[in-house]
Coordinates of N, CA and C in Angstrom, one line a residue:
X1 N 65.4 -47.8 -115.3 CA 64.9 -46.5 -115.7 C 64.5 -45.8 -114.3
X2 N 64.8 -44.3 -114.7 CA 64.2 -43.6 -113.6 C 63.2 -42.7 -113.5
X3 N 62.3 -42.5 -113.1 CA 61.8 -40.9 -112.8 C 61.3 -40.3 -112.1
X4 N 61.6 -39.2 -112.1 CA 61.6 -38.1 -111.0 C 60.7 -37.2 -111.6
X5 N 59.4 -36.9 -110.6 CA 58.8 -35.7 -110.5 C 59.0 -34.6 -109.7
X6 N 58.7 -33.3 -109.9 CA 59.0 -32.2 -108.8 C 57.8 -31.4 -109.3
X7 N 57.3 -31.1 -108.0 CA 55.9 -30.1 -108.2 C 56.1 -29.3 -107.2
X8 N 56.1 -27.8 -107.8 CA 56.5 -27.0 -106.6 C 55.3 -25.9 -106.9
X9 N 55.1 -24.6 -105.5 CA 54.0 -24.1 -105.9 C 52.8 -24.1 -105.1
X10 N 51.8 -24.1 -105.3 CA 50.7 -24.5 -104.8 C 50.6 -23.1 -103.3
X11 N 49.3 -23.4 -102.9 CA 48.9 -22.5 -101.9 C 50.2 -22.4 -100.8
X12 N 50.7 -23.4 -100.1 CA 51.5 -23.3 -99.4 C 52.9 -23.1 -100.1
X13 N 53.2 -23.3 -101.4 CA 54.7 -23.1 -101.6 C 55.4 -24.3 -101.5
X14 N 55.0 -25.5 -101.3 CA 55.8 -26.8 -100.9 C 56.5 -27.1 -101.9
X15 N 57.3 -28.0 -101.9 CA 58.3 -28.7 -102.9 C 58.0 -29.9 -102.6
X16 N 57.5 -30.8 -103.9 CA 57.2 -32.1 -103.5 C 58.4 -33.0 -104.6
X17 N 59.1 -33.8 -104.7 CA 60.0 -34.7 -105.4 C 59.7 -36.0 -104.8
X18 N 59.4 -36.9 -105.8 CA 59.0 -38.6 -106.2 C 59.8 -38.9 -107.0
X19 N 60.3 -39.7 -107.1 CA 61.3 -40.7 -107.6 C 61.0 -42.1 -107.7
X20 N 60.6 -42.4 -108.7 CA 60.4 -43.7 -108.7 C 61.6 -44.7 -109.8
X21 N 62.1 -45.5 -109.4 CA 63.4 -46.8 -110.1 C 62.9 -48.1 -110.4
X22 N 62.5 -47.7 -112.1 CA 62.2 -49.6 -112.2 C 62.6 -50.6 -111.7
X23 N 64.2 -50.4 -111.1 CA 64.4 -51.5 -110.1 C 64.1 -52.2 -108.9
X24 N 63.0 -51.1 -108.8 CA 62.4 -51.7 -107.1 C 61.2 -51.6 -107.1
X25 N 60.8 -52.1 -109.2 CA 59.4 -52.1 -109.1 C 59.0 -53.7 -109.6
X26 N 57.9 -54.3 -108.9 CA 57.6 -55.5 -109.9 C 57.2 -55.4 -111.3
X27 N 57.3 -56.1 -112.2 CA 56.9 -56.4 -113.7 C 56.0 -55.7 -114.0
X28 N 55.0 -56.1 -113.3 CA 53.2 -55.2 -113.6 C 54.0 -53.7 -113.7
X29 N 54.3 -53.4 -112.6 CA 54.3 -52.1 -112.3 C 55.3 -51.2 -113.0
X30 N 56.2 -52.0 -113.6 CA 57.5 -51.7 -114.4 C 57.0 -51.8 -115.8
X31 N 56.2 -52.4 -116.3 CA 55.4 -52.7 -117.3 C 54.6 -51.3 -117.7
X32 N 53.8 -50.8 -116.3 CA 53.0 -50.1 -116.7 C 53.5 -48.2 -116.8
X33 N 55.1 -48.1 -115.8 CA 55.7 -46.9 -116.1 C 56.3 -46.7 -117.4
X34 N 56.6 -47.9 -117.9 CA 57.5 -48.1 -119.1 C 56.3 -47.5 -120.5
X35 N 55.3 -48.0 -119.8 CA 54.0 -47.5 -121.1 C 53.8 -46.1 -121.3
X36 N 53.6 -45.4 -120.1 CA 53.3 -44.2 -119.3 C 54.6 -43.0 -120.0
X37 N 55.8 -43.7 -120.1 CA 56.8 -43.0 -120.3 C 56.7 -42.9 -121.9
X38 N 56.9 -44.2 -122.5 CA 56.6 -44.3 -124.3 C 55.6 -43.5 -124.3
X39 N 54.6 -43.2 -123.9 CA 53.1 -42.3 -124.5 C 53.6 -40.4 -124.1
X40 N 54.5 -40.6 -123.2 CA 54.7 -39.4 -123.3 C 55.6 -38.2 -123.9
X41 N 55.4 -37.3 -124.4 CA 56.2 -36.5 -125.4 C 57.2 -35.4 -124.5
X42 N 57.9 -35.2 -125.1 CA 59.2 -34.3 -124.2 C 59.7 -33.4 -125.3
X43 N 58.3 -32.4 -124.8 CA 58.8 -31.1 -126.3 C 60.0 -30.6 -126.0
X44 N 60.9 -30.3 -127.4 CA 62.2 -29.5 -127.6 C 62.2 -27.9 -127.0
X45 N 60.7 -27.2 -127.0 CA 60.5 -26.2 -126.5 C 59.6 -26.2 -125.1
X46 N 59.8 -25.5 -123.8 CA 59.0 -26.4 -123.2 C 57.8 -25.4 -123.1
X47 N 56.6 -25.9 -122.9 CA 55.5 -25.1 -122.4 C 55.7 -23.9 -121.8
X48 N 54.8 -22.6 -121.7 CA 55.0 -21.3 -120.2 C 54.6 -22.3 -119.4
X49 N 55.9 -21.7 -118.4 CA 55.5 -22.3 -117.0 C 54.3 -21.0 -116.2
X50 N 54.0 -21.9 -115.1 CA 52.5 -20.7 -114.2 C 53.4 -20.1 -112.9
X51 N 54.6 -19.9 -113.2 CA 55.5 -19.3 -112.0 C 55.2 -17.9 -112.0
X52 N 54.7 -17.5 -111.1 CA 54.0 -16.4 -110.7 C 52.9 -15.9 -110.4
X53 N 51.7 -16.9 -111.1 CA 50.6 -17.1 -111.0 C 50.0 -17.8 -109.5
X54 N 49.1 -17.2 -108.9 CA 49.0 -17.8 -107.4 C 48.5 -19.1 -107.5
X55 N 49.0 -19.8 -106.3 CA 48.0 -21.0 -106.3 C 48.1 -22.1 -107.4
X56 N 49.1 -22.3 -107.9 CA 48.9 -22.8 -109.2 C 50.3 -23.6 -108.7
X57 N 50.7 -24.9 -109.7 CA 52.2 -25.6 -109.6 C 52.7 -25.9 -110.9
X58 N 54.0 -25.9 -110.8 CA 55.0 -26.0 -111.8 C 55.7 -27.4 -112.0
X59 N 55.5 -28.3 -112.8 CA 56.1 -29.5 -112.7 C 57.5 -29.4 -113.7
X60 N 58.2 -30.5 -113.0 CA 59.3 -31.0 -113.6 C 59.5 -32.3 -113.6
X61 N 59.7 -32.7 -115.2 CA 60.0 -34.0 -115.1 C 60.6 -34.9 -115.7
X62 N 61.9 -35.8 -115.4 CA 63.2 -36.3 -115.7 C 62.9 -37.8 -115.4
X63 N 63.0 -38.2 -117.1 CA 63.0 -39.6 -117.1 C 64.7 -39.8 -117.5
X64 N 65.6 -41.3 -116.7 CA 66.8 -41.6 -116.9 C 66.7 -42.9 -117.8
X65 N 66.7 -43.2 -118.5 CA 67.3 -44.9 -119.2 C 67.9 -45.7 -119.0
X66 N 67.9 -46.5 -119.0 CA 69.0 -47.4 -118.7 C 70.6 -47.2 -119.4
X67 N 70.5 -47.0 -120.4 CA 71.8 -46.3 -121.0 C 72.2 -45.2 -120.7
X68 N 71.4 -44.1 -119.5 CA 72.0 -42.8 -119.2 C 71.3 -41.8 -120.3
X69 N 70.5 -41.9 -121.0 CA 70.1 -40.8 -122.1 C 69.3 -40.4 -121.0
X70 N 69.0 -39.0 -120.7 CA 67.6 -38.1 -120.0 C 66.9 -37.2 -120.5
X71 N 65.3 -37.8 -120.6 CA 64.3 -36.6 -121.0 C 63.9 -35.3 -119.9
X72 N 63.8 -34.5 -120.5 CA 63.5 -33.2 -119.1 C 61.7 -32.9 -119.7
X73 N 61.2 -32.4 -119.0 CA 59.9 -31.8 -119.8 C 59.5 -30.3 -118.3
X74 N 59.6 -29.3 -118.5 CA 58.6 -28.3 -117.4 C 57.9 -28.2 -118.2
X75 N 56.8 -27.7 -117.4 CA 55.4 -27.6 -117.7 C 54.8 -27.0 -116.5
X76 N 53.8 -25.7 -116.4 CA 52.9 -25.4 -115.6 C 51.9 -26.2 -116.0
X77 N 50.9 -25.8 -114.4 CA 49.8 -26.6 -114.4 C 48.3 -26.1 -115.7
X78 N 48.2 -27.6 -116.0 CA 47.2 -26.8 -117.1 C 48.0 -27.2 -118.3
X79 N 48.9 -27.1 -118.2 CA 50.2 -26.8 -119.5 C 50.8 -28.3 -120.1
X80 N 50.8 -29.1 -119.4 CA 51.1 -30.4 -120.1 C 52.0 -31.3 -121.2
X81 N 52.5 -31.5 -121.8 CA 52.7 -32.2 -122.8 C 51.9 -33.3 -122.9
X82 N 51.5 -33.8 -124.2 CA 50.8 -35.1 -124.4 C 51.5 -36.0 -123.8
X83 N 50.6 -36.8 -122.9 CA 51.2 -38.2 -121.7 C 51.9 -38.0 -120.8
X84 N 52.4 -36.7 -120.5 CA 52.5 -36.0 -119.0 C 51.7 -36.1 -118.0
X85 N 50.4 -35.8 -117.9 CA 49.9 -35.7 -116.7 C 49.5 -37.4 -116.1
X86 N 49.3 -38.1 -117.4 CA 49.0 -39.8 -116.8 C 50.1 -39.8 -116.3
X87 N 51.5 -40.2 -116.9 CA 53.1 -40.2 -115.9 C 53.2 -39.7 -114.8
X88 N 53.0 -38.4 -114.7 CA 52.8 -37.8 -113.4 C 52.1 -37.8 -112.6
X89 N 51.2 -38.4 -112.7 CA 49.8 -38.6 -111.6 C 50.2 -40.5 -111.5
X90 N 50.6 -40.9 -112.0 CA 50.9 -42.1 -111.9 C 51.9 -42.1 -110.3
X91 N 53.4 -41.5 -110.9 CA 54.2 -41.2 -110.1 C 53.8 -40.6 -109.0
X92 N 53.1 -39.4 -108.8 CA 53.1 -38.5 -107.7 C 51.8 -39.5 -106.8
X93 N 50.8 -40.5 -106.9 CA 49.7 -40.7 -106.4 C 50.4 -42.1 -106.3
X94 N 51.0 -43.3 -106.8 CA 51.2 -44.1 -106.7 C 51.9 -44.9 -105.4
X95 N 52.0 -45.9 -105.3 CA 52.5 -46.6 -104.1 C 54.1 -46.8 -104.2
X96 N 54.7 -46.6 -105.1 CA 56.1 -46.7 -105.8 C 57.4 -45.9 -105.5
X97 N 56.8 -44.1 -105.1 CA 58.1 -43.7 -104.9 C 58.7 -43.4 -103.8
X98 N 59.6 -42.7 -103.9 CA 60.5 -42.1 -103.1 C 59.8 -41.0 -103.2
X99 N 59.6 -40.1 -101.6 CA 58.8 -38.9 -101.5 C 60.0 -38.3 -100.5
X100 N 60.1 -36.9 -101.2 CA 60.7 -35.6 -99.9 C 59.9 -34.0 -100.5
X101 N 59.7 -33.8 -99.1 CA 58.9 -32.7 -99.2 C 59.7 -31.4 -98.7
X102 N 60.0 -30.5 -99.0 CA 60.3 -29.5 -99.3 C 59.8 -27.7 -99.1
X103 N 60.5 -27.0 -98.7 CA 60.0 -25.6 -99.3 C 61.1 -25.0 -100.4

């Protein structure tokens, strides 16, 4: 499994993308995305995003399967889906991904 966060926005405007691949994670830690991802919801309609709003970020977020099925979820900040922001703060704060930063 895969997933990929994008948080773009914020005072400077940066683009931040994390990538994290259960395959280059130990058990624990593969254990504990796999929870993070089951708890989270991936509404059919998605949240308003805060694109336009100053100072504020817009997430994106793409879980892959192992079979190739892909959840998408945006969401402004504030805006969430239930078990979004644990996933995502998991991802974006953790020791695990792949980081590129961006404008």
């Amino acid at each position: 499994m895969k997933v990929t966060v994008v948080r773009a926005g914020g005072v400077a405007g940066m683009v931040l993308t994390v990538e994290v691949d259960t395959g280059e994670l130990d058990a624990d830690a593969t254990a504990q995305l796999t929870g993070l991802v089951d708890a989270c919801e991936f509404p059919d309609v998605p949240p308003a995003a805060t694109k336009g709003r100053a100072d504020t970020f817009d997430y994106e977020l793409a879980v892959e399967r192992e079979d190739g099925a892909v959840r998408r979820a945006r969401f402004g900040q504030g805006a969430a889906p239930p078990g979004a922001d644990a996933l995502v703060t998991w991802v974006l704060d953790g020791p695990h991904g792949h980081r590129r930063i961006g404008r």
